[in-house]
Amino acid sequence: MNKVTVIGAGLAGCEAAWQLAERGIAVTLCEMKPVQHSPAHHSDDFAELVCSNSLRSDELTNAAGLLKEELRRLGSLILACADANRVEAGGALAVDREAFAQAVTEKIKQHANIEIVCGEVTEIPEGQVIVASGPLTSDRLFDAIHEKVGGDFLHFFDAAAPIVTAESIDMNCAYEASRYGKGTADYINCAFSKEEYDAFWNALTTAEEAPVHGFEDKMVFEGCMPIEVNARRGYDTMRFGILKPVGLPDPKTGKDPYAVLQLRRDNAQGTLYNLVGCQTHLKFGEQKRVFSMIPALKDAEFVRYGVMHRNTFLDSPRLLDETFALRADPRVRFAGQMTGVEGYIESTASGLIAGLATACALAGKTMPKLDRETAVGALACYISDHSVTKFQPMNVNFGILDPLGYKIKGKREKNMKISERALARIDSLKEEL
């Protein structure tokens, strides 16, 4: 039987291992937990969601929604487990993070073709390998990868938002609603008056940060901007972004507040809520002080504070091809955030492609081309595109997919046509995979 080593049991590693195992290929899945944890991980389960519990929009007029539907049609384990453990979040796919991780772990551990090996991997093994060790790769494996690929890694910083208990939220100062009344009222909205926002902004911009070696604002990936960095960019920056009040009228007044912080359910029971967009690296005591200035959170119980950590990714356009294989040694593939795809579903997509491509290589056949007409193909093309000279992490978006080639009036209508084309392409290819 053919064998493949997969390093890392995060979203990408589990997806890659599953795709291989489902095709009758023996997989050795190496995971350093529970022997060793990274600074951002706490659970012993696989596929632990470190930052948000949301996989973003589930609508086909949104590129994230398209990517998820493509993954579903391609038999993704991660999407199947996410759908089975979803919590209400309007038009988004959010999950009970503990139940989701447990479901993935159980599926992986029960598969007859997957062997789990616990402990730190310190070198790249022989044979077919998929490295999905994540943005917090251990130092010794980092050194082994660096020696293998040569050149320089790129770095950015990532952050997680605090989580509070539902019962500690003061609903006299908050209300349930989804923006523009879309879907069900799945968010708790914490309103600010101008005076309350002034006090919060001043406290946030002067609060003491936890030390992060080498931190600079310019190195923060825009998609995971710490709230205090966002606030320092201007008084109104948050009011046009993460604290935007538009479309969320306060039922007490019938009018939009001056600013609004949204809280999203973090588990199926609805006992925990995360502060949407409030990823931070303030000191824990400062987080308690500053976020408690939000009227609805004045007595909030924080069960997890925000943390900031270093993420590491490859200069993929110079190193990897569209199947995530190392150009200099195609037996080695990479997957996950290390490749420069940013986000849960993007990491999952990279793992799926790496797994499918490895299975094709072992079967002696060419991987069917997933081009820029699909979201999964567009991500693969982006990370392997030589013309990208200043490579930065990328979320899926319609801008990296091929245009339709003809004009359609209306953004939603155009996006839907792109999605319909992509899904037809996926359906035509999936039998070959």
CSV table of C-alpha atoms in Angstrom, one decimal:
chain,number,residue,atom,x,y,z
A,1,MET,CA,0.0,0.0,0.0
A,2,ASN,CA,1.2,3.5,-0.8
A,3,LYS,CA,2.1,5.6,2.3
A,4,VAL,CA,2.1,9.4,3.0
A,5,THR,CA,3.2,11.3,6.0
A,6,VAL,CA,1.1,14.3,7.0
A,7,ILE,CA,2.6,16.7,9.5
A,8,GLY,CA,0.1,18.6,11.6
A,9,ALA,CA,-3.5,17.8,12.5
A,10,GLY,CA,-5.0,21.2,12.0
A,11,LEU,CA,-7.7,21.9,9.4
A,12,ALA,CA,-5.4,21.5,6.4
A,13,GLY,CA,-3.6,18.4,7.8
A,14,CYS,CA,-6.8,16.6,8.7
A,15,GLU,CA,-8.4,17.4,5.4
A,16,ALA,CA,-5.3,16.2,3.5
A,17,ALA,CA,-5.1,13.0,5.6
A,18,TRP,CA,-8.8,12.3,5.0
A,19,GLN,CA,-8.7,12.7,1.3
A,20,LEU,CA,-5.8,10.3,1.0
A,21,ALA,CA,-7.2,7.8,3.4
A,22,GLU,CA,-10.6,7.8,1.6
A,23,ARG,CA,-8.7,6.8,-1.5
A,24,GLY,CA,-7.1,3.8,0.1
A,25,ILE,CA,-3.8,5.4,0.9
A,26,ALA,CA,-2.1,4.7,4.2
A,27,VAL,CA,-1.5,7.9,6.2
A,28,THR,CA,0.8,8.6,9.1
A,29,LEU,CA,-0.6,11.7,10.7
A,30,CYS,CA,2.0,13.4,13.0
A,31,GLU,CA,0.7,15.8,15.6
A,32,MET,CA,2.7,17.2,18.5
A,33,LYS,CA,-0.3,17.6,20.7
A,34,PRO,CA,-0.9,16.5,23.5
A,35,VAL,CA,2.8,16.0,24.1
A,36,GLN,CA,3.5,19.7,23.2
A,37,HIS,CA,1.2,22.7,22.6
A,38,SER,CA,1.9,25.9,20.6
A,39,PRO,CA,1.3,29.2,22.5
A,40,ALA,CA,-2.1,29.6,20.8
A,41,HIS,CA,-3.5,26.1,21.3
A,42,HIS,CA,-5.2,24.8,24.4
A,43,SER,CA,-7.2,21.7,23.4
A,44,ASP,CA,-5.8,18.3,22.7
A,45,ASP,CA,-8.3,17.8,19.8
A,46,PHE,CA,-7.4,18.1,16.2
A,47,ALA,CA,-8.7,21.0,14.0
A,48,GLU,CA,-8.7,23.4,16.9
A,49,LEU,CA,-10.1,26.8,15.9
A,50,VAL,CA,-7.8,29.3,17.6
A,51,CYS,CA,-9.3,32.7,16.6
A,52,SER,CA,-12.9,33.0,15.6
A,53,ASN,CA,-15.5,30.3,15.5
A,54,SER,CA,-16.9,31.6,12.2
A,55,LEU,CA,-16.1,30.2,8.8
A,56,ARG,CA,-17.5,33.4,7.3
A,57,SER,CA,-20.4,33.8,4.8
A,58,ASP,CA,-22.2,30.8,3.5
A,59,GLU,CA,-23.9,32.6,0.6
A,60,LEU,CA,-22.9,32.0,-3.0
A,61,THR,CA,-22.8,35.7,-3.7
A,62,ASN,CA,-19.8,35.8,-1.4
A,63,ALA,CA,-16.4,34.2,-2.4
A,64,ALA,CA,-16.2,32.5,1.0
A,65,GLY,CA,-19.6,30.9,0.5
A,66,LEU,CA,-18.6,29.7,-2.9
A,67,LEU,CA,-15.4,28.1,-1.6
A,68,LYS,CA,-17.3,26.3,1.1
A,69,GLU,CA,-19.8,24.9,-1.4
A,70,GLU,CA,-17.0,23.7,-3.7
A,71,LEU,CA,-15.4,22.0,-0.7
A,72,ARG,CA,-18.7,20.3,0.2
A,73,ARG,CA,-19.0,19.0,-3.4
A,74,LEU,CA,-15.5,17.7,-3.3
A,75,GLY,CA,-16.1,15.6,-0.2
A,76,SER,CA,-14.5,17.8,2.5
A,77,LEU,CA,-14.3,16.3,6.0
A,78,ILE,CA,-13.9,19.8,7.5
A,79,LEU,CA,-17.0,21.2,5.9
A,80,ALA,CA,-19.1,18.1,6.8
A,81,CYS,CA,-18.1,18.4,10.4
A,82,ALA,CA,-18.7,22.2,10.4
A,83,ASP,CA,-22.2,21.8,8.9
A,84,ALA,CA,-23.0,19.1,11.5
A,85,ASN,CA,-21.9,21.5,14.4
A,86,ARG,CA,-23.1,24.8,13.2
A,87,VAL,CA,-24.5,27.5,15.5
A,88,GLU,CA,-26.8,30.3,14.2
A,89,ALA,CA,-24.9,33.3,12.8
A,90,GLY,CA,-27.2,34.9,10.2
A,91,GLY,CA,-25.8,34.3,6.8
A,92,ALA,CA,-22.5,32.9,8.1
A,93,LEU,CA,-21.3,29.4,8.9
A,94,ALA,CA,-20.2,29.5,12.6
A,95,VAL,CA,-19.6,26.4,14.7
A,96,ASP,CA,-19.5,25.2,18.2
A,97,ARG,CA,-15.7,25.1,18.2
A,98,GLU,CA,-15.4,22.3,20.8
A,99,ALA,CA,-18.0,20.0,19.3
A,100,PHE,CA,-16.5,20.7,15.8
A,101,ALA,CA,-13.0,19.8,16.8
A,102,GLN,CA,-14.2,16.7,18.6
A,103,ALA,CA,-16.1,15.5,15.5
A,104,VAL,CA,-13.0,16.0,13.3
A,105,THR,CA,-10.8,14.2,15.8
A,106,GLU,CA,-13.2,11.2,16.1
A,107,LYS,CA,-13.5,10.8,12.3
A,108,ILE,CA,-9.7,10.9,11.8
A,109,LYS,CA,-8.9,8.5,14.7
A,110,GLN,CA,-11.6,6.0,13.6
A,111,HIS,CA,-10.3,5.8,10.0
A,112,ALA,CA,-8.7,2.5,9.3
A,113,ASN,CA,-6.1,4.0,6.9
A,114,ILE,CA,-4.9,6.7,9.3
A,115,GLU,CA,-2.2,6.1,12.0
A,116,ILE,CA,-1.7,8.8,14.6
A,117,VAL,CA,1.8,9.5,15.8
A,118,CYS,CA,2.0,12.0,18.7
A,119,GLY,CA,5.1,14.2,19.3
A,120,GLU,CA,7.1,16.9,17.7
A,121,VAL,CA,8.5,16.3,14.2
A,122,THR,CA,12.0,17.7,13.9
A,123,GLU,CA,12.8,16.9,10.3
A,124,ILE,CA,11.1,16.3,7.0
A,125,PRO,CA,10.8,12.5,6.5
A,126,GLU,CA,11.5,10.5,3.3
A,127,GLY,CA,8.8,9.6,0.9
A,128,GLN,CA,5.6,11.5,0.1
A,129,VAL,CA,5.1,14.2,2.7
A,130,ILE,CA,2.5,17.0,3.3
A,131,VAL,CA,3.7,19.6,5.7
A,132,ALA,CA,0.7,21.2,7.4
A,133,SER,CA,2.3,22.3,10.6
A,134,GLY,CA,0.6,25.6,10.7
A,135,PRO,CA,1.7,29.2,11.3
A,136,LEU,CA,3.1,28.3,14.7
A,137,THR,CA,5.5,25.6,13.5
A,138,SER,CA,7.9,24.5,16.3
A,139,ASP,CA,11.4,25.9,16.1
A,140,ARG,CA,13.1,22.6,15.2
A,141,LEU,CA,10.7,21.8,12.4
A,142,PHE,CA,10.9,25.4,11.3
A,143,ASP,CA,14.7,25.0,11.0
A,144,ALA,CA,14.3,21.8,9.0
A,145,ILE,CA,11.9,23.4,6.6
A,146,HIS,CA,14.1,26.5,6.3
A,147,GLU,CA,17.1,24.2,5.4
A,148,LYS,CA,14.9,22.4,2.9
A,149,VAL,CA,13.5,25.4,1.0
A,150,GLY,CA,16.4,27.9,1.5
A,151,GLY,CA,15.8,31.6,1.3
A,152,ASP,CA,13.8,33.6,3.7
A,153,PHE,CA,10.4,33.1,5.4
A,154,LEU,CA,8.0,35.9,5.6
A,155,HIS,CA,6.3,36.8,8.9
A,156,PHE,CA,3.1,38.5,10.0
A,157,PHE,CA,1.2,38.6,13.3
A,158,ASP,CA,-2.2,37.1,14.1
A,159,ALA,CA,-4.6,37.7,16.9
A,160,ALA,CA,-7.6,36.2,18.7
A,161,ALA,CA,-10.6,37.9,20.2
A,162,PRO,CA,-11.8,37.6,23.8
A,163,ILE,CA,-14.8,35.4,24.8
A,164,VAL,CA,-17.4,36.3,27.5
A,165,THR,CA,-20.2,34.4,29.1
A,166,ALA,CA,-23.7,35.1,27.8
A,167,GLU,CA,-25.2,35.5,31.3
A,168,SER,CA,-22.7,38.3,32.2
A,169,ILE,CA,-23.8,40.5,29.3
A,170,ASP,CA,-26.1,43.3,30.3
A,171,MET,CA,-29.0,43.1,27.9
A,172,ASN,CA,-30.4,46.4,29.1
A,173,CYS,CA,-27.6,47.9,27.1
A,174,ALA,CA,-27.7,45.5,24.2
A,175,TYR,CA,-30.1,44.0,21.7
A,176,GLU,CA,-30.3,41.0,19.4
A,177,ALA,CA,-30.3,41.6,15.7
A,178,SER,CA,-28.5,40.8,12.4
A,179,ARG,CA,-27.3,43.7,10.2
A,180,TYR,CA,-30.1,45.0,7.9
A,181,GLY,CA,-32.5,42.5,9.6
A,182,LYS,CA,-30.9,39.7,7.4
A,183,GLY,CA,-31.8,36.2,8.6
A,184,THR,CA,-32.5,35.6,12.2
A,185,ALA,CA,-31.3,37.9,15.1
A,186,ASP,CA,-28.1,35.9,15.8
A,187,TYR,CA,-25.9,38.6,17.1
A,188,ILE,CA,-25.9,40.5,20.4
A,189,ASN,CA,-25.3,44.2,19.6
A,190,CYS,CA,-23.6,46.4,22.2
A,191,ALA,CA,-24.5,50.0,21.5
A,192,PHE,CA,-22.3,53.1,22.3
A,193,SER,CA,-23.4,56.7,22.7
A,194,LYS,CA,-20.9,59.3,21.4
A,195,GLU,CA,-19.7,59.9,25.0
A,196,GLU,CA,-19.2,56.2,25.6
A,197,TYR,CA,-17.4,55.7,22.4
A,198,ASP,CA,-15.1,58.6,23.2
A,199,ALA,CA,-14.1,57.1,26.5
A,200,PHE,CA,-13.6,53.6,24.9
A,201,TRP,CA,-11.5,54.9,22.0
A,202,ASN,CA,-9.3,57.0,24.4
A,203,ALA,CA,-8.7,54.0,26.7
A,204,LEU,CA,-8.1,51.6,23.8
A,205,THR,CA,-5.5,53.8,22.1
A,206,THR,CA,-3.5,54.3,25.3
A,207,ALA,CA,-3.8,50.8,26.9
A,208,GLU,CA,-0.7,48.8,27.6
A,209,GLU,CA,0.1,46.1,25.1
A,210,ALA,CA,1.6,42.7,25.9
A,211,PRO,CA,5.2,42.6,24.6
A,212,VAL,CA,5.6,41.0,21.2
A,213,HIS,CA,9.1,40.8,19.9
A,214,GLY,CA,9.6,42.6,16.6
A,215,PHE,CA,6.0,43.8,16.3
A,216,GLU,CA,5.3,46.6,13.9
A,217,ASP,CA,1.9,47.8,12.6
A,218,LYS,CA,3.0,47.4,9.0
A,219,MET,CA,3.5,43.7,9.6
A,220,VAL,CA,0.0,43.0,10.7
A,221,PHE,CA,-2.2,41.2,8.2
A,222,GLU,CA,-5.2,43.5,7.5
A,223,GLY,CA,-7.7,40.7,7.8
A,224,CYS,CA,-6.7,40.1,11.5
A,225,MET,CA,-5.9,43.6,12.6
A,226,PRO,CA,-5.7,44.0,16.4
A,227,ILE,CA,-8.4,46.4,17.5
A,228,GLU,CA,-6.0,48.7,19.3
A,229,VAL,CA,-4.0,49.1,16.1
A,230,ASN,CA,-7.2,49.8,14.2
A,231,ALA,CA,-8.2,52.4,16.7
A,232,ARG,CA,-4.8,54.2,16.5
A,233,ARG,CA,-5.4,54.8,12.8
A,234,GLY,CA,-8.0,57.3,13.5
A,235,TYR,CA,-11.0,58.2,15.7
A,236,ASP,CA,-13.6,57.1,13.2
A,237,THR,CA,-11.7,54.0,11.8
A,238,MET,CA,-13.6,51.6,14.0
A,239,ARG,CA,-17.0,53.3,13.3
A,240,PHE,CA,-16.5,52.6,9.6
A,241,GLY,CA,-15.3,49.1,10.3
A,242,ILE,CA,-15.6,46.6,13.1
A,243,LEU,CA,-17.9,48.9,15.2
A,244,LYS,CA,-20.0,50.1,12.2
A,245,PRO,CA,-23.5,50.9,13.4
A,246,VAL,CA,-25.2,51.0,10.0
A,247,GLY,CA,-28.1,48.6,9.6
A,248,LEU,CA,-28.4,47.9,13.3
A,249,PRO,CA,-31.0,50.2,14.6
A,250,ASP,CA,-31.5,50.2,18.4
A,251,PRO,CA,-35.1,49.0,19.1
A,252,LYS,CA,-35.4,51.5,21.9
A,253,THR,CA,-34.9,54.5,19.6
A,254,GLY,CA,-35.4,53.1,16.1
A,255,LYS,CA,-32.2,54.7,15.0
A,256,ASP,CA,-28.6,53.5,14.5
A,257,PRO,CA,-26.4,54.0,17.5
A,258,TYR,CA,-23.2,56.0,17.3
A,259,ALA,CA,-21.2,52.7,17.3
A,260,VAL,CA,-22.0,49.0,17.8
A,261,LEU,CA,-19.9,46.1,18.9
A,262,GLN,CA,-21.3,42.7,17.8
A,263,LEU,CA,-21.1,39.6,19.9
A,264,ARG,CA,-21.3,36.2,18.1
A,265,ARG,CA,-22.3,32.9,19.7
A,266,ASP,CA,-19.3,30.7,20.2
A,267,ASN,CA,-21.0,27.5,21.2
A,268,ALA,CA,-24.2,25.6,20.4
A,269,GLN,CA,-25.6,26.2,23.8
A,270,GLY,CA,-25.3,29.9,23.4
A,271,THR,CA,-23.5,30.3,26.8
A,272,LEU,CA,-20.4,31.9,25.3
A,273,TYR,CA,-20.0,34.9,22.9
A,274,ASN,CA,-16.9,36.2,21.2
A,275,LEU,CA,-16.3,39.9,20.6
A,276,VAL,CA,-16.4,40.2,16.9
A,277,GLY,CA,-13.4,42.0,15.4
A,278,CYS,CA,-11.8,42.5,18.8
A,279,GLN,CA,-8.6,40.4,18.3
A,280,THR,CA,-6.0,42.0,20.4
A,281,HIS,CA,-2.6,41.7,22.1
A,282,LEU,CA,-3.3,44.1,25.1
A,283,LYS,CA,-2.3,42.8,28.5
A,284,PHE,CA,-5.0,40.7,30.1
A,285,GLY,CA,-5.6,43.2,32.8
A,286,GLU,CA,-5.9,46.0,30.2
A,287,GLN,CA,-8.4,43.9,28.2
A,288,LYS,CA,-10.6,43.5,31.2
A,289,ARG,CA,-10.4,47.2,32.0
A,290,VAL,CA,-11.0,48.5,28.5
A,291,PHE,CA,-13.6,46.1,27.2
A,292,SER,CA,-15.5,46.4,30.4
A,293,MET,CA,-16.0,50.1,29.5
A,294,ILE,CA,-18.5,48.9,26.8
A,295,PRO,CA,-21.8,49.4,28.6
A,296,ALA,CA,-23.2,45.9,27.9
A,297,LEU,CA,-19.9,44.4,29.1
A,298,LYS,CA,-19.4,46.4,32.3
A,299,ASP,CA,-19.8,43.2,34.4
A,300,ALA,CA,-18.7,40.7,31.7
A,301,GLU,CA,-17.0,37.5,32.7
A,302,PHE,CA,-14.1,36.9,30.4
A,303,VAL,CA,-13.5,33.1,29.9
A,304,ARG,CA,-10.7,33.8,27.4
A,305,TYR,CA,-8.7,36.9,26.7
A,306,GLY,CA,-7.3,37.8,23.3
A,307,VAL,CA,-3.8,36.7,22.4
A,308,MET,CA,-1.3,37.7,19.7
A,309,HIS,CA,1.1,35.3,18.1
A,310,ARG,CA,3.6,35.2,15.2
A,311,ASN,CA,2.5,33.5,12.0
A,312,THR,CA,5.0,32.2,9.5
A,313,PHE,CA,4.5,31.6,5.8
A,314,LEU,CA,6.5,30.7,2.8
A,315,ASP,CA,7.3,32.8,-0.2
A,316,SER,CA,5.1,30.4,-2.1
A,317,PRO,CA,5.2,31.9,-5.6
A,318,ARG,CA,8.9,31.2,-5.7
A,319,LEU,CA,8.7,27.8,-4.0
A,320,LEU,CA,5.4,26.0,-4.7
A,321,ASP,CA,3.4,24.9,-7.8
A,322,GLU,CA,-0.4,24.9,-8.1
A,323,THR,CA,-0.6,21.6,-6.4
A,324,PHE,CA,1.2,23.0,-3.4
A,325,ALA,CA,4.3,20.8,-4.2
A,326,LEU,CA,7.8,22.1,-3.6
A,327,ARG,CA,9.2,22.8,-7.1
A,328,ALA,CA,12.6,21.7,-6.1
A,329,ASP,CA,11.3,18.4,-4.6
A,330,PRO,CA,7.7,17.5,-5.7
A,331,ARG,CA,7.4,14.7,-3.2
A,332,VAL,CA,7.0,17.3,-0.5
A,333,ARG,CA,3.8,19.4,-0.4
A,334,PHE,CA,2.8,22.1,2.0
A,335,ALA,CA,-0.7,23.0,3.1
A,336,GLY,CA,-2.5,25.5,5.4
A,337,GLN,CA,-1.6,29.0,6.5
A,338,MET,CA,2.1,28.3,6.0
A,339,THR,CA,1.5,28.5,2.2
A,340,GLY,CA,0.0,32.0,2.5
A,341,VAL,CA,-3.7,31.1,2.3
A,342,GLU,CA,-5.4,33.1,5.0
A,343,GLY,CA,-8.5,31.7,6.8
A,344,TYR,CA,-10.0,28.5,8.0
A,345,ILE,CA,-11.7,27.5,4.8
A,346,GLU,CA,-8.7,28.6,2.7
A,347,SER,CA,-6.5,26.4,4.8
A,348,THR,CA,-8.9,23.5,4.4
A,349,ALA,CA,-8.9,24.0,0.6
A,350,SER,CA,-5.1,23.9,0.5
A,351,GLY,CA,-5.2,20.6,2.5
A,352,LEU,CA,-7.8,19.1,0.1
A,353,ILE,CA,-5.8,20.1,-3.0
A,354,ALA,CA,-2.5,18.8,-1.5
A,355,GLY,CA,-4.2,15.5,-0.5
A,356,LEU,CA,-5.8,15.0,-3.9
A,357,ALA,CA,-2.7,15.9,-5.8
A,358,THR,CA,-0.6,13.5,-3.7
A,359,ALA,CA,-3.1,10.7,-4.4
A,360,CYS,CA,-2.9,11.4,-8.1
A,361,ALA,CA,0.9,11.3,-8.0
A,362,LEU,CA,0.9,8.0,-6.2
A,363,ALA,CA,-1.6,6.6,-8.8
A,364,GLY,CA,0.7,7.8,-11.6
A,365,LYS,CA,-1.8,10.2,-13.1
A,366,THR,CA,-1.9,14.0,-13.6
A,367,MET,CA,-4.0,16.1,-11.2
A,368,PRO,CA,-7.0,17.6,-13.1
A,369,LYS,CA,-6.4,21.3,-13.4
A,370,LEU,CA,-8.4,23.4,-11.0
A,371,ASP,CA,-8.1,26.8,-12.8
A,372,ARG,CA,-9.1,30.3,-11.8
A,373,GLU,CA,-12.8,29.6,-12.8
A,374,THR,CA,-13.1,27.9,-9.3
A,375,ALA,CA,-12.4,29.3,-5.9
A,376,VAL,CA,-10.1,26.4,-4.9
A,377,GLY,CA,-8.2,26.7,-8.2
A,378,ALA,CA,-7.9,30.5,-7.9
A,379,LEU,CA,-6.3,30.1,-4.4
A,380,ALA,CA,-3.9,27.5,-5.8
A,381,CYS,CA,-3.0,29.7,-8.7
A,382,TYR,CA,-2.5,32.8,-6.5
A,383,ILE,CA,0.0,31.1,-4.2
A,384,SER,CA,2.0,29.7,-7.2
A,385,ASP,CA,1.9,32.8,-9.4
A,386,HIS,CA,5.4,34.0,-10.3
A,387,SER,CA,4.1,37.5,-11.2
A,388,VAL,CA,3.2,38.1,-7.5
A,389,THR,CA,6.4,39.9,-6.4
A,390,LYS,CA,5.3,41.1,-2.9
A,391,PHE,CA,3.6,38.0,-1.6
A,392,GLN,CA,1.1,38.5,1.3
A,393,PRO,CA,-1.5,36.1,2.8
A,394,MET,CA,-4.8,36.1,0.9
A,395,ASN,CA,-8.4,35.3,1.7
A,396,VAL,CA,-10.5,33.9,-1.0
A,397,ASN,CA,-12.2,36.7,-3.0
A,398,PHE,CA,-13.8,37.1,-6.4
A,399,GLY,CA,-10.9,39.3,-7.5
A,400,ILE,CA,-8.6,36.3,-7.8
A,401,LEU,CA,-11.2,34.3,-9.9
A,402,ASP,CA,-11.3,34.8,-13.7
A,403,PRO,CA,-13.9,37.4,-14.7
A,404,LEU,CA,-17.0,36.2,-16.7
A,405,GLY,CA,-15.9,38.0,-19.9
A,406,TYR,CA,-19.2,39.8,-20.2
A,407,LYS,CA,-21.0,42.4,-18.2
A,408,ILE,CA,-23.8,41.8,-15.7
A,409,LYS,CA,-25.6,44.6,-13.9
A,410,GLY,CA,-25.4,44.4,-10.2
A,411,LYS,CA,-22.6,43.0,-8.0
A,412,ARG,CA,-24.7,40.2,-6.4
A,413,GLU,CA,-26.0,39.1,-9.8
A,414,LYS,CA,-22.4,39.0,-11.2
A,415,ASN,CA,-21.1,37.1,-8.2
A,416,MET,CA,-23.9,34.6,-8.5
A,417,LYS,CA,-23.0,33.9,-12.1
A,418,ILE,CA,-19.3,33.4,-11.2
A,419,SER,CA,-20.4,31.0,-8.5
A,420,GLU,CA,-22.7,29.1,-10.9
A,421,ARG,CA,-19.9,28.8,-13.4
A,422,ALA,CA,-17.4,27.6,-10.7
A,423,LEU,CA,-19.8,24.9,-9.3
A,424,ALA,CA,-20.5,23.6,-12.8
A,425,ARG,CA,-16.7,23.3,-13.3
A,426,ILE,CA,-16.3,21.5,-9.9
A,427,ASP,CA,-19.1,19.1,-10.8
A,428,SER,CA,-17.5,18.2,-14.1
A,429,LEU,CA,-14.1,17.6,-12.5
A,430,LYS,CA,-14.9,15.8,-9.2
A,431,GLU,CA,-15.3,12.4,-10.8
A,432,GLU,CA,-11.7,12.6,-12.0
A,433,LEU,CA,-10.6,13.3,-8.4
